[in-house]
JSON list of C-alpha atoms in Angstrom, two decimals:
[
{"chain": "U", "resi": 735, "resn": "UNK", "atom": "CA", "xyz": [121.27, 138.66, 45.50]},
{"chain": "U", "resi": 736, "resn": "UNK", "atom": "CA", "xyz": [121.44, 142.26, 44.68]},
{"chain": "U", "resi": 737, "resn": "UNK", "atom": "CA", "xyz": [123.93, 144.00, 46.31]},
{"chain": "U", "resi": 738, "resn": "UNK", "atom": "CA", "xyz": [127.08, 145.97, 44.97]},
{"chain": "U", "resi": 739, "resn": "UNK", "atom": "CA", "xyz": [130.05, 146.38, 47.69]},
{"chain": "U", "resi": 740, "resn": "UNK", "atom": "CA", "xyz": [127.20, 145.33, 50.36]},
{"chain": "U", "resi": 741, "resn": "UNK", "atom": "CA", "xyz": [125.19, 147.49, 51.40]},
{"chain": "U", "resi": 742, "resn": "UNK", "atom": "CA", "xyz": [126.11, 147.32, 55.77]},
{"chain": "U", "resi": 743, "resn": "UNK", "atom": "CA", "xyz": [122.91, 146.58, 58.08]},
{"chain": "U", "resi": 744, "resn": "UNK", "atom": "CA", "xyz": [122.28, 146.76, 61.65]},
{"chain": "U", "resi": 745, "resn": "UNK", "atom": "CA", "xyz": [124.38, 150.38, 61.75]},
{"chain": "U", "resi": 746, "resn": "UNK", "atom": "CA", "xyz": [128.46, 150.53, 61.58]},
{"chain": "U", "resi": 747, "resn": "UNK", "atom": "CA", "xyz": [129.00, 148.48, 64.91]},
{"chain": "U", "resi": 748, "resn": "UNK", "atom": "CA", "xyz": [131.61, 145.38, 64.85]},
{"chain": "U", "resi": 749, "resn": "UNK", "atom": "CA", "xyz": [129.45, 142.09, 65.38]},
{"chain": "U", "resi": 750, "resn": "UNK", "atom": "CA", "xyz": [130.92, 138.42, 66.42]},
{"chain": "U", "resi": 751, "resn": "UNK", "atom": "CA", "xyz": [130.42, 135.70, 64.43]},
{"chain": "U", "resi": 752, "resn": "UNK", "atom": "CA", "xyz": [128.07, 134.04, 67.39]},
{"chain": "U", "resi": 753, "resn": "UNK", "atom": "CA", "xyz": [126.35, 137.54, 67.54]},
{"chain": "U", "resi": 754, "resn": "UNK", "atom": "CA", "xyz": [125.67, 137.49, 63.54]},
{"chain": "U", "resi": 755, "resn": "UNK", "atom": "CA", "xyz": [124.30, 134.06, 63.98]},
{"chain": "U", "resi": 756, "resn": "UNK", "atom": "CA", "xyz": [122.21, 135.05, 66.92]},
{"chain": "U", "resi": 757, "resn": "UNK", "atom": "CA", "xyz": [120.26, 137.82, 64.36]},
{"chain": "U", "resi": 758, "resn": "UNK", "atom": "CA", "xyz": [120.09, 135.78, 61.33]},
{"chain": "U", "resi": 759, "resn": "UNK", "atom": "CA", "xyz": [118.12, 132.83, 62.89]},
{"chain": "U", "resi": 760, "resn": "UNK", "atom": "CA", "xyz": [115.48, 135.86, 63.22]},
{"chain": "U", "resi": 761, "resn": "UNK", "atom": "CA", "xyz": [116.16, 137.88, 60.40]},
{"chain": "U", "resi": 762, "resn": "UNK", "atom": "CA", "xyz": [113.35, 138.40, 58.12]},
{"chain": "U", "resi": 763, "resn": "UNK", "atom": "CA", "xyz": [115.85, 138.76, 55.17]},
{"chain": "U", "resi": 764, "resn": "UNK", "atom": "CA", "xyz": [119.32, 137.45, 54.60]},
{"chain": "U", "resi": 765, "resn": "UNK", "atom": "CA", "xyz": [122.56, 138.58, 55.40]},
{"chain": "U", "resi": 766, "resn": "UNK", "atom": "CA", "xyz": [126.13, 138.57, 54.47]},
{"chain": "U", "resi": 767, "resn": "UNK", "atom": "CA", "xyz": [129.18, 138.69, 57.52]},
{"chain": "U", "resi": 768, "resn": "UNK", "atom": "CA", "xyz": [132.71, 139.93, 56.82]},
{"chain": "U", "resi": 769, "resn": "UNK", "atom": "CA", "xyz": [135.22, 140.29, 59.40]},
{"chain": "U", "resi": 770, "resn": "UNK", "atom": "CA", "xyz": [132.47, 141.69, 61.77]},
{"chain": "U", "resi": 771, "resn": "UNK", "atom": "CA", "xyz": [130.31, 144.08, 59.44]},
{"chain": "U", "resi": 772, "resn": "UNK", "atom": "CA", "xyz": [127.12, 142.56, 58.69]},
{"chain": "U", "resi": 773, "resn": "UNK", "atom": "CA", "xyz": [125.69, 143.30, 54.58]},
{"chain": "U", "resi": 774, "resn": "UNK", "atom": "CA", "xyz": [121.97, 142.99, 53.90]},
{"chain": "U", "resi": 775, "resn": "UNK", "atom": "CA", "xyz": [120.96, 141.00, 50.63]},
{"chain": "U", "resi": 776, "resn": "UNK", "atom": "CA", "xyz": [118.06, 142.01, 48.83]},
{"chain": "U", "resi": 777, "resn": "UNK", "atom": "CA", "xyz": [115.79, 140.16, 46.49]},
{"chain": "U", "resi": 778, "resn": "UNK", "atom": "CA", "xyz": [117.07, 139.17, 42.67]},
{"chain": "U", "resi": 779, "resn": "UNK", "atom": "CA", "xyz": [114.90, 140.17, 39.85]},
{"chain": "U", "resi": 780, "resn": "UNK", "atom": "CA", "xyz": [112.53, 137.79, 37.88]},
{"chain": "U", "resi": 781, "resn": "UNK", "atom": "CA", "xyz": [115.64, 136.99, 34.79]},
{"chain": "U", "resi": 782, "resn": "UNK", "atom": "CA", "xyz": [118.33, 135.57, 37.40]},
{"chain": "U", "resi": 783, "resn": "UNK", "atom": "CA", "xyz": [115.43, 133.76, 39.23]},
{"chain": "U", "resi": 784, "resn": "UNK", "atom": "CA", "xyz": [114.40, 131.89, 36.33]},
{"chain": "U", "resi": 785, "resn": "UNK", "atom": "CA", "xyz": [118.05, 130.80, 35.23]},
{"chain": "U", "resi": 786, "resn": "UNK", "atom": "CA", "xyz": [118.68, 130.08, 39.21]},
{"chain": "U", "resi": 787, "resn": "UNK", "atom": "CA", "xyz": [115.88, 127.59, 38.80]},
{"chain": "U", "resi": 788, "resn": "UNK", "atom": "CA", "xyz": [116.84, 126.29, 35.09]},
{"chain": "U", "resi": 789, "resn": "UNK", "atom": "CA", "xyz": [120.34, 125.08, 36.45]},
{"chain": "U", "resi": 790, "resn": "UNK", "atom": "CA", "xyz": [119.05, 123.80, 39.93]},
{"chain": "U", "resi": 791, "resn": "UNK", "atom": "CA", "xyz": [116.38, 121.96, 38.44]},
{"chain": "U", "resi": 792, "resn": "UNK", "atom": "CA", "xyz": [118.74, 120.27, 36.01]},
{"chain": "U", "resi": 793, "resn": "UNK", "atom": "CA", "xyz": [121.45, 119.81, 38.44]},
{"chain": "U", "resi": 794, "resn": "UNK", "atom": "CA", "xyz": [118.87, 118.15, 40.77]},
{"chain": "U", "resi": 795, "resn": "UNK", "atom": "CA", "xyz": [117.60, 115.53, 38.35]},
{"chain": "U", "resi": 796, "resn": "UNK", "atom": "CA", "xyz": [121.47, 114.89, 37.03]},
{"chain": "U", "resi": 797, "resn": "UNK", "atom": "CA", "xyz": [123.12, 114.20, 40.48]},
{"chain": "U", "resi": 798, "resn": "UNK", "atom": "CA", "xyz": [120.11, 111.98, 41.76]},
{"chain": "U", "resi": 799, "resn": "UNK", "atom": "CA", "xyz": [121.88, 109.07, 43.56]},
{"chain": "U", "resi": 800, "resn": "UNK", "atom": "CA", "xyz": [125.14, 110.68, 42.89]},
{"chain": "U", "resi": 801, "resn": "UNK", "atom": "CA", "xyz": [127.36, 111.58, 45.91]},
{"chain": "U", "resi": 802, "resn": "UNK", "atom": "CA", "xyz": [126.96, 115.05, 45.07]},
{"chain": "U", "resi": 803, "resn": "UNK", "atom": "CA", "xyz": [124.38, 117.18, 46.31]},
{"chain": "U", "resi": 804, "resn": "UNK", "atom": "CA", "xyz": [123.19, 120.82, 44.93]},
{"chain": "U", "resi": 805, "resn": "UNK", "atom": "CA", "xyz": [121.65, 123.42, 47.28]},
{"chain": "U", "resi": 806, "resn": "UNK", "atom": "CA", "xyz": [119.61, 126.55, 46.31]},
{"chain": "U", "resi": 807, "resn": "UNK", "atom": "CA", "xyz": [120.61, 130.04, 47.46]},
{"chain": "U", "resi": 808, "resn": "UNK", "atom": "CA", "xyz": [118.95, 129.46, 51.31]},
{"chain": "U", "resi": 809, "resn": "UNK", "atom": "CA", "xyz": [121.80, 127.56, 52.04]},
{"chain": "U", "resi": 810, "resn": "UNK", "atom": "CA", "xyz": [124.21, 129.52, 54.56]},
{"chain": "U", "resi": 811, "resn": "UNK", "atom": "CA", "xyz": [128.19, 128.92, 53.22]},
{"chain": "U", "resi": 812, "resn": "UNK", "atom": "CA", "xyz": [131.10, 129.51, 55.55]},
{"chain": "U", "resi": 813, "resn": "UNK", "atom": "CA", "xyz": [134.93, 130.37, 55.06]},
{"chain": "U", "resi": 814, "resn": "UNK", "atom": "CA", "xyz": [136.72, 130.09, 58.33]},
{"chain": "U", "resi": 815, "resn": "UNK", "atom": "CA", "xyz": [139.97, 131.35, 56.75]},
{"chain": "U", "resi": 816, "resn": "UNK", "atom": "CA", "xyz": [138.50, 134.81, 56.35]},
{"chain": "U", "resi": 817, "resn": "UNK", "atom": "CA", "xyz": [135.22, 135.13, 57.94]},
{"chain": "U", "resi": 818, "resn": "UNK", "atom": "CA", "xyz": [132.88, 135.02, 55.12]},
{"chain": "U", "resi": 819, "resn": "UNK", "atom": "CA", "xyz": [129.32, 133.65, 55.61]},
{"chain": "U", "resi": 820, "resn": "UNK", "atom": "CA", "xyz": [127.62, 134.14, 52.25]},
{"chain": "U", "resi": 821, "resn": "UNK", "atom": "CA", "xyz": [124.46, 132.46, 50.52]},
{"chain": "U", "resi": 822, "resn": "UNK", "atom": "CA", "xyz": [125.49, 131.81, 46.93]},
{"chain": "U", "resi": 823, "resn": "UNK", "atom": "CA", "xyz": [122.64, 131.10, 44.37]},
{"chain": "U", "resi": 824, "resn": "UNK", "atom": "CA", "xyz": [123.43, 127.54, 44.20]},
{"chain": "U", "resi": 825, "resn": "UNK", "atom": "CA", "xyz": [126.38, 125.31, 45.79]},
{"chain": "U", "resi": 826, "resn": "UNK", "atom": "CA", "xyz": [127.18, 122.08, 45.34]},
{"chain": "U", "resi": 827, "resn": "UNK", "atom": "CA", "xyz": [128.63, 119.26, 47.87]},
{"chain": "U", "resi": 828, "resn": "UNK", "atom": "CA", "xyz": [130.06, 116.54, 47.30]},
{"chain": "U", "resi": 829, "resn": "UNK", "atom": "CA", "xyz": [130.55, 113.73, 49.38]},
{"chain": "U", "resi": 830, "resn": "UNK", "atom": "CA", "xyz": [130.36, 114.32, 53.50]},
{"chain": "U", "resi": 831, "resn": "UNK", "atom": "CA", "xyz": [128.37, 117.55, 54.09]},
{"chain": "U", "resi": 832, "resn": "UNK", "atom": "CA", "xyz": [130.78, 119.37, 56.78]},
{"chain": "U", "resi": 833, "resn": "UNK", "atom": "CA", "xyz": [129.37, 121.65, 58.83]},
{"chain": "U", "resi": 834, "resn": "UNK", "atom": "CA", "xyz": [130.45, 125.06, 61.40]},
{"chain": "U", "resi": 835, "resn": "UNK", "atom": "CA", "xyz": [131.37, 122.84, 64.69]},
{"chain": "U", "resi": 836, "resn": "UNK", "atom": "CA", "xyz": [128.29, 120.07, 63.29]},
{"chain": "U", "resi": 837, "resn": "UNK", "atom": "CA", "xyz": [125.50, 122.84, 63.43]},
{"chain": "U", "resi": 838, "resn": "UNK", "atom": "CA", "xyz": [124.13, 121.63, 60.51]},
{"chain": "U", "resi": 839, "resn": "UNK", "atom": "CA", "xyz": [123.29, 125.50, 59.08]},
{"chain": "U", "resi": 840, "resn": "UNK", "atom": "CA", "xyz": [126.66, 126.51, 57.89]},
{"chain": "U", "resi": 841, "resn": "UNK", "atom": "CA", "xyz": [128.55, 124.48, 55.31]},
{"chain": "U", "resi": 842, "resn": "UNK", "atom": "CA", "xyz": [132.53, 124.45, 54.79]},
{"chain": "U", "resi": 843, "resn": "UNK", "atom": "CA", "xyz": [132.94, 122.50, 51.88]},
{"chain": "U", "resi": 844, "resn": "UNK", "atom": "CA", "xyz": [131.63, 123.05, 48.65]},
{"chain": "U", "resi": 845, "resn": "UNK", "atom": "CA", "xyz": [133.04, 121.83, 45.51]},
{"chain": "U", "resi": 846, "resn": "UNK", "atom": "CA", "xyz": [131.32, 124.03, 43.04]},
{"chain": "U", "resi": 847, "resn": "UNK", "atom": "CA", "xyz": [129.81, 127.65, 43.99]},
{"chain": "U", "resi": 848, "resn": "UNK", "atom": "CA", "xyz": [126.99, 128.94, 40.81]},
{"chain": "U", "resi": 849, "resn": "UNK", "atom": "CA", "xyz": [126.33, 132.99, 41.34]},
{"chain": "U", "resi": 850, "resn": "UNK", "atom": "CA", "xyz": [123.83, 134.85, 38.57]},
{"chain": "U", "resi": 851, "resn": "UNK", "atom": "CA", "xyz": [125.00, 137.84, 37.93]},
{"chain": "U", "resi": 852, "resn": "UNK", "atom": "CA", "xyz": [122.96, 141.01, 38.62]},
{"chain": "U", "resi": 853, "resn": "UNK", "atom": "CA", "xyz": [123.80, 144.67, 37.40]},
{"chain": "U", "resi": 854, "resn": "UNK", "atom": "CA", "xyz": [124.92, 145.47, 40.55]},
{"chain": "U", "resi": 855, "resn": "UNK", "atom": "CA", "xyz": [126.58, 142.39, 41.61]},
{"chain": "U", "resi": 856, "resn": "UNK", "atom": "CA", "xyz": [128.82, 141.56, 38.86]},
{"chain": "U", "resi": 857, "resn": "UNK", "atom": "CA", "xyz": [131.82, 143.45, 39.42]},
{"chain": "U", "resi": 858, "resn": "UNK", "atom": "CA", "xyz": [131.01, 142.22, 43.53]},
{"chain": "U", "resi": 859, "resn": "UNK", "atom": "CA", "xyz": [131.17, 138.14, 41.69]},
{"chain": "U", "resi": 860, "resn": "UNK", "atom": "CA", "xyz": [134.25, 138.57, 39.73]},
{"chain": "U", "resi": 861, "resn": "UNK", "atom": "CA", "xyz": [136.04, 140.35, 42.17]},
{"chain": "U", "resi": 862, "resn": "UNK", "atom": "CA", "xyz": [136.22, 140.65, 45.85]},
{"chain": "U", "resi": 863, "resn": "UNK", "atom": "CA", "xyz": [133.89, 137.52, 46.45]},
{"chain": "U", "resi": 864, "resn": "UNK", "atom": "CA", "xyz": [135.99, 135.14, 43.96]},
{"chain": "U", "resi": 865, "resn": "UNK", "atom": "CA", "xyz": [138.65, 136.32, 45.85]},
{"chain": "U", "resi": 866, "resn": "UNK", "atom": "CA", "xyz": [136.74, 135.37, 49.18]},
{"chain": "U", "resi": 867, "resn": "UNK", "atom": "CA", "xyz": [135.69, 132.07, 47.99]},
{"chain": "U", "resi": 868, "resn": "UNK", "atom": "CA", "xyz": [139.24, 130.83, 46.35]},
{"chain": "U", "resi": 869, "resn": "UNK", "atom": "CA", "xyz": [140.35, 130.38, 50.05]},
{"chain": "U", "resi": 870, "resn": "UNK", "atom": "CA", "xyz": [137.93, 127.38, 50.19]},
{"chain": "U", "resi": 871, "resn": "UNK", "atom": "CA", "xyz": [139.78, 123.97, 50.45]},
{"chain": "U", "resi": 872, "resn": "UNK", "atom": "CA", "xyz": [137.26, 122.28, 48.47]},
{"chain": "U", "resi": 873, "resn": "UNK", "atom": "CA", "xyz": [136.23, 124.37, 45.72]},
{"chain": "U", "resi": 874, "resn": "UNK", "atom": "CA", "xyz": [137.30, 123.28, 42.26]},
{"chain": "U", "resi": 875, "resn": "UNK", "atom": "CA", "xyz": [134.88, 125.94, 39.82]},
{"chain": "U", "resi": 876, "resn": "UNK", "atom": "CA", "xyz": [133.28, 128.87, 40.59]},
{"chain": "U", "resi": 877, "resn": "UNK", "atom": "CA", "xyz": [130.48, 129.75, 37.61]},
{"chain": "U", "resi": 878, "resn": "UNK", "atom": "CA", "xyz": [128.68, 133.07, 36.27]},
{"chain": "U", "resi": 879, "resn": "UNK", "atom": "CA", "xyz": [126.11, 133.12, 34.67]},
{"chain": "U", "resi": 880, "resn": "UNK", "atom": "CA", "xyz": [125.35, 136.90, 33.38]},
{"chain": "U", "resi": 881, "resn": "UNK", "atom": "CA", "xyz": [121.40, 137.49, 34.10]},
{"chain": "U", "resi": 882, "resn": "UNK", "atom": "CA", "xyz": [121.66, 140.57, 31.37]},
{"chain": "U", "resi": 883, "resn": "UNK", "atom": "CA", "xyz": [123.52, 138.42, 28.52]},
{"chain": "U", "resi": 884, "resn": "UNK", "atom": "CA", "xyz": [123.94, 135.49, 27.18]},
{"chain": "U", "resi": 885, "resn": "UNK", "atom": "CA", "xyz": [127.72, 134.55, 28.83]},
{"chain": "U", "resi": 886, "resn": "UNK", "atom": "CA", "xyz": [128.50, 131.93, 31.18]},
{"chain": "U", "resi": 887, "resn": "UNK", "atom": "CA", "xyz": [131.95, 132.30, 32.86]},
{"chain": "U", "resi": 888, "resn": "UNK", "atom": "CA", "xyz": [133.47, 128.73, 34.10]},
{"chain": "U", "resi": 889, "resn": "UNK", "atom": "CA", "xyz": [136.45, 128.83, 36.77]},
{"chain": "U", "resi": 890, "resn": "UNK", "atom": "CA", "xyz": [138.30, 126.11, 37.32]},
{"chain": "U", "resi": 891, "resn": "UNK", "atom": "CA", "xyz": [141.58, 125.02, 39.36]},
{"chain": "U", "resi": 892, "resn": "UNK", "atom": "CA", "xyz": [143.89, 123.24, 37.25]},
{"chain": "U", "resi": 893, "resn": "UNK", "atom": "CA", "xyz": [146.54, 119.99, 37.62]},
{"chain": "U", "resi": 894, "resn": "UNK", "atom": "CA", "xyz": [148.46, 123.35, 38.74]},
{"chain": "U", "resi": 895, "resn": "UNK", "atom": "CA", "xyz": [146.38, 124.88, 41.75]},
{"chain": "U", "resi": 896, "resn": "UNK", "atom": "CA", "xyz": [145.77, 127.97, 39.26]},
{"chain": "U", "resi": 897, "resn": "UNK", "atom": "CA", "xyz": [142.38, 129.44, 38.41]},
{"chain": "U", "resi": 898, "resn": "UNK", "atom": "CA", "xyz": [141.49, 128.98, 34.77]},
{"chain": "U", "resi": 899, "resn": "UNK", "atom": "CA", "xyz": [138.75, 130.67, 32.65]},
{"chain": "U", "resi": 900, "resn": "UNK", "atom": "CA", "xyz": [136.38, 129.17, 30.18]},
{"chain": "U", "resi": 901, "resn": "UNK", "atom": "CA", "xyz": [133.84, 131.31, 28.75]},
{"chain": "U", "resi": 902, "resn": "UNK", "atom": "CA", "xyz": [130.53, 130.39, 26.96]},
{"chain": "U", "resi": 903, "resn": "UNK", "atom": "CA", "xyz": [128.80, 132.97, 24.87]},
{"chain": "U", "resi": 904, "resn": "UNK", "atom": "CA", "xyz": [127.04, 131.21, 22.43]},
{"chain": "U", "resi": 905, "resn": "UNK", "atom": "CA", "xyz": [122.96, 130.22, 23.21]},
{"chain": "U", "resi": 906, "resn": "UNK", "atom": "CA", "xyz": [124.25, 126.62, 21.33]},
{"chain": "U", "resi": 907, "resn": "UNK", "atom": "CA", "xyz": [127.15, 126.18, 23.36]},
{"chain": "U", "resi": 908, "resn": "UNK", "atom": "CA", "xyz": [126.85, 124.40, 26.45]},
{"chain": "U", "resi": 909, "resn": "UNK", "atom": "CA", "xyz": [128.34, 124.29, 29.98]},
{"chain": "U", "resi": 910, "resn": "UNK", "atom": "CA", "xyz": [130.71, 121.80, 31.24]},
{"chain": "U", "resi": 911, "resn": "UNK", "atom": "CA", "xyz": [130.92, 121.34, 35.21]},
{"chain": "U", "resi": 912, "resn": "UNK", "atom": "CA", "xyz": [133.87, 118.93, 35.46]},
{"chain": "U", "resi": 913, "resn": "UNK", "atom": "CA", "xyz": [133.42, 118.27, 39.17]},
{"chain": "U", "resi": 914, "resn": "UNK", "atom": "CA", "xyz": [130.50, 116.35, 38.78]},
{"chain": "U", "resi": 915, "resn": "UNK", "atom": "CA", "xyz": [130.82, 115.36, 35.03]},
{"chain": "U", "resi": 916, "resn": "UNK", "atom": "CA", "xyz": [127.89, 117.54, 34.03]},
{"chain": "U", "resi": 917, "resn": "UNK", "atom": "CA", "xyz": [126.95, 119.26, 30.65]},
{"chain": "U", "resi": 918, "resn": "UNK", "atom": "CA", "xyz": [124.17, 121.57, 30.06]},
{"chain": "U", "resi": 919, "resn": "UNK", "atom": "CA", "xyz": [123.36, 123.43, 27.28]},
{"chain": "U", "resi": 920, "resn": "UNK", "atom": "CA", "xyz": [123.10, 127.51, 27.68]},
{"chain": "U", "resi": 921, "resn": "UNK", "atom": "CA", "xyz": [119.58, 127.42, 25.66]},
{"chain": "U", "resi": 922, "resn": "UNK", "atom": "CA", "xyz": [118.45, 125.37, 28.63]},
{"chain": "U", "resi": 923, "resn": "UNK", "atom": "CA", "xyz": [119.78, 127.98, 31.22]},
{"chain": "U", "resi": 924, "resn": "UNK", "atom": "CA", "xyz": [118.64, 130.68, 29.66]},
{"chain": "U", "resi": 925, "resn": "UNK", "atom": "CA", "xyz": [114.69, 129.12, 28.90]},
{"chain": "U", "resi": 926, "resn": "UNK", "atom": "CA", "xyz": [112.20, 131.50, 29.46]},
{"chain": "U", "resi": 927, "resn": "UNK", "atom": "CA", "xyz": [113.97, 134.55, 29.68]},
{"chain": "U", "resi": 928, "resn": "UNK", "atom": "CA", "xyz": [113.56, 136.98, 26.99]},
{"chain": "U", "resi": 929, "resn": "UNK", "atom": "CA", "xyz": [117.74, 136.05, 26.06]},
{"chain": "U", "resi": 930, "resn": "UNK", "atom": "CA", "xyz": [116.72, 132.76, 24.81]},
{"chain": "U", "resi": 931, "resn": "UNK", "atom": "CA", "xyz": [114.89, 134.54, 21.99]},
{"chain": "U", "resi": 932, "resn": "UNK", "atom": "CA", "xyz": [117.75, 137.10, 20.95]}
]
């Protein structure tokens, strides 16, 4: 997605959650819902495509017959405790997929939420919408990859509850997902950008 602190659609009016829903089945594009303002997302450039696809593609193949399932950025997330519905670049589910009252479009429970960051998304990621997403039951990491640079952030709750940082910088290095027991190296992320070759 490329939005900054998003961009409102459909004019300054409050909207209901079954009103938002109502629109998006329709909507040509997607869009974000906070606490009745609804945020238009636009379309990602060619760089945080290609890694969205790099770690999807591996994550597919890895969890194959796993109980954990990965889903690309079309998939619709939920956060009852503040409102939030939100399309992340890639989630991942593990177990029972749990859905808003069994609708099967909006998912509660993720255990691991991926965003590629954009220019004008990143300081969106890190911030407000980690915030957002930390008051998910379920979720253990959230990860950035940087679409400009070669850095992957890793969050991860520890034996504690707290949020901890890992950060991967080097093309050689490669990411750990401890959810689902996963490594992948960042010259595999990167792959066909023009990062892999700096």
């Amino acid at each position: 997605m490329e939005i900054k602190e998003p961009a409102p659609a459909y004019g300054n009016r409050r909207y209901s959650i079954e009103e938002y829903l109502d629109l998006e089945k329709n909507a040509e594009q997607k869009h974000e819902y906070f606490h009745g303002e609804i945020f238009a997302m636009s379309g990602p450039k060619v760089p945080h495509n290609i890694i969205s696809v790099n770690l999807l593609s591996s994550l597919k193949q890895n969890l194959k017959g796993k109980p954990c399932r990965p889903f690309n950025s079309d998939q619709r997330i939920h956060i009852p405790q503040n409102t939030l519905f939100t399309y992340p670049d890639i989630s991942i589910i593990c177990g029972e997929i749990n859905t808003l009252e069994n609708d099967e479009w909006n998912i509660l429970n993720p255990s691991v939420i991926i965003e590629v960051l954009s220019p004008s998304t990143k300081n969106y990621d890190r911030g407000e919408k980690f915030k957002l997403y930390r008051d998910i039951p379920s979720l253990k990491e959230y990860i950035l990859a940087d679409s400009e640079n070669i850095v992957v952030e890793a969050f991860r709750v520890n034996e504690r509850s707290h949020w901890e940082l890992e950060e991967y910088k080097q093309i050689t290095d490669s990411l750990f997902i401890k959810t689902i027991q996963f490594s992948i190296s960042l010259e595999e992320i990167y792959e066909g950008t023009k990062l892999a070759h700096t």
